[in-house]
Amino acid sequence: MKASRPALRYAKAILNLAIENSKDSLVNENMKLIAKTIEGSEDLKRMLKSPVVKPDDKKKVLLALFGDNVDNVIKGLFNLLEENKRMTMLPSIAKQFSVIYDSYKGIQVAKVTTAVVLTKELEEKILAKIVSITGNSASIENIVNPNIIGGFILRVGDVQYDASISNQFNELRREFDSSQNIPQI
């Protein structure tokens, strides 16, 4: 990703500023809102990437969308990105911010792959299980993959637990194949 290094520098600077002002958790929530909103709107993505739309107009749109819902640190970021003509980096900055914020707070990211979207109730159970296993809190990133048929695949750091139906089918297939290769006496 071309913009990842500069986005990381911006994200670190914003985190440092938020920590200095004791607004780190508020700014993190703001960044999550921004990332989610941009991810969910193709029009907003296109507008931010468009070389035809002036940076000042992009900032006006962002302030109209988020103005009352975000902290002054975020509004300062909008101004800085406008001045440097780097509005296209906002989605990357928001994502990078969440990653470094989680690292700063000691929060792990648990990737849970399921066949369907997780419910809030199930999410809470998974979070409780992660805390009991690792001793650390975690945030959940749900990846939907219908190919696993059912169950789930949990990945925290470099540890993976595969309780998917497709994995169980594969294990049965391997067991069946290996039992077929036993020489007859």
mmCIF file of C-alpha atoms in Angstrom, residues 5-77:
data_model
loop_
_atom_site.group_PDB
_atom_site.id
_atom_site.type_symbol
_atom_site.label_atom_id
_atom_site.label_comp_id
_atom_site.label_asym_id
_atom_site.label_seq_id
_atom_site.Cartn_x
_atom_site.Cartn_y
_atom_site.Cartn_z
ATOM 1 C CA ARG A 5 3.983 4.878 5.715
ATOM 2 C CA PRO A 6 2.786 8.499 5.586
ATOM 3 C CA ALA A 7 -0.589 7.408 7.014
ATOM 4 C CA LEU A 8 1.205 5.755 9.909
ATOM 5 C CA ARG A 9 3.176 8.950 10.604
ATOM 6 C CA TYR A 10 -0.019 11.008 10.631
ATOM 7 C CA ALA A 11 -1.730 8.434 12.855
ATOM 8 C CA LYS A 12 1.175 8.469 15.340
ATOM 9 C CA ALA A 13 1.138 12.261 15.463
ATOM 10 C CA ILE A 14 -2.622 12.305 16.064
ATOM 11 C CA LEU A 15 -2.280 9.674 18.807
ATOM 12 C CA ASN A 16 0.465 11.683 20.532
ATOM 13 C CA LEU A 17 -1.656 14.829 20.357
ATOM 14 C CA ALA A 18 -4.706 12.967 21.680
ATOM 15 C CA ILE A 19 -2.682 11.512 24.570
ATOM 16 C CA GLU A 20 -1.314 14.960 25.467
ATOM 17 C CA ASN A 21 -4.886 16.289 25.617
ATOM 18 C CA SER A 22 -6.218 13.172 27.457
ATOM 19 C CA LYS A 23 -8.595 12.502 24.577
ATOM 20 C CA ASP A 24 -7.085 9.290 23.213
ATOM 21 C CA SER A 25 -10.173 7.089 23.676
ATOM 22 C CA LEU A 26 -12.479 9.801 22.265
ATOM 23 C CA VAL A 27 -10.258 10.300 19.220
ATOM 24 C CA ASN A 28 -10.110 6.513 18.740
ATOM 25 C CA GLU A 29 -13.922 6.368 18.671
ATOM 26 C CA ASN A 30 -13.925 9.275 16.201
ATOM 27 C CA MET A 31 -11.436 7.474 13.953
ATOM 28 C CA LYS A 32 -13.524 4.296 14.059
ATOM 29 C CA LEU A 33 -16.579 6.337 13.054
ATOM 30 C CA ILE A 34 -14.675 7.932 10.184
ATOM 31 C CA ALA A 35 -13.277 4.599 8.946
ATOM 32 C CA LYS A 36 -16.686 2.905 9.156
ATOM 33 C CA THR A 37 -18.453 5.782 7.392
ATOM 34 C CA ILE A 38 -15.923 5.955 4.557
ATOM 35 C CA GLU A 39 -15.888 2.156 4.182
ATOM 36 C CA GLY A 40 -19.666 2.132 3.874
ATOM 37 C CA SER A 41 -19.961 4.878 1.256
ATOM 38 C CA GLU A 42 -18.647 4.454 -2.264
ATOM 39 C CA ASP A 43 -19.574 8.081 -3.033
ATOM 40 C CA LEU A 44 -17.481 9.353 -0.121
ATOM 41 C CA LYS A 45 -14.519 7.180 -1.172
ATOM 42 C CA ARG A 46 -14.746 8.507 -4.735
ATOM 43 C CA MET A 47 -15.015 12.100 -3.548
ATOM 44 C CA LEU A 48 -11.917 11.773 -1.352
ATOM 45 C CA LYS A 49 -9.915 10.188 -4.196
ATOM 46 C CA SER A 50 -11.110 12.566 -6.886
ATOM 47 C CA PRO A 51 -8.483 14.978 -8.212
ATOM 48 C CA VAL A 52 -11.324 17.132 -9.576
ATOM 49 C CA VAL A 53 -12.769 17.965 -6.150
ATOM 50 C CA LYS A 54 -10.734 20.698 -4.424
ATOM 51 C CA PRO A 55 -9.199 19.868 -1.014
ATOM 52 C CA ASP A 56 -11.189 22.734 0.527
ATOM 53 C CA ASP A 57 -14.437 21.233 -0.763
ATOM 54 C CA LYS A 58 -13.424 17.817 0.573
ATOM 55 C CA LYS A 59 -12.828 19.360 3.996
ATOM 56 C CA LYS A 60 -16.219 21.069 3.881
ATOM 57 C CA VAL A 61 -17.908 17.739 3.127
ATOM 58 C CA LEU A 62 -16.057 16.039 5.988
ATOM 59 C CA LEU A 63 -16.960 18.823 8.405
ATOM 60 C CA ALA A 64 -20.596 18.656 7.287
ATOM 61 C CA LEU A 65 -20.588 14.886 7.858
ATOM 62 C CA PHE A 66 -18.590 14.698 11.081
ATOM 63 C CA GLY A 67 -18.384 18.278 12.370
ATOM 64 C CA ASP A 68 -20.556 17.951 15.482
ATOM 65 C CA ASN A 69 -19.592 14.325 16.142
ATOM 66 C CA VAL A 70 -15.796 14.611 16.258
ATOM 67 C CA ASP A 71 -13.250 16.251 18.525
ATOM 68 C CA ASN A 72 -11.155 19.294 17.607
ATOM 69 C CA VAL A 73 -8.128 16.995 17.165
ATOM 70 C CA ILE A 74 -9.931 15.389 14.210
ATOM 71 C CA LYS A 75 -10.954 18.767 12.813
ATOM 72 C CA GLY A 76 -7.288 19.791 13.028
ATOM 73 C CA LEU A 77 -6.410 16.642 11.070
#
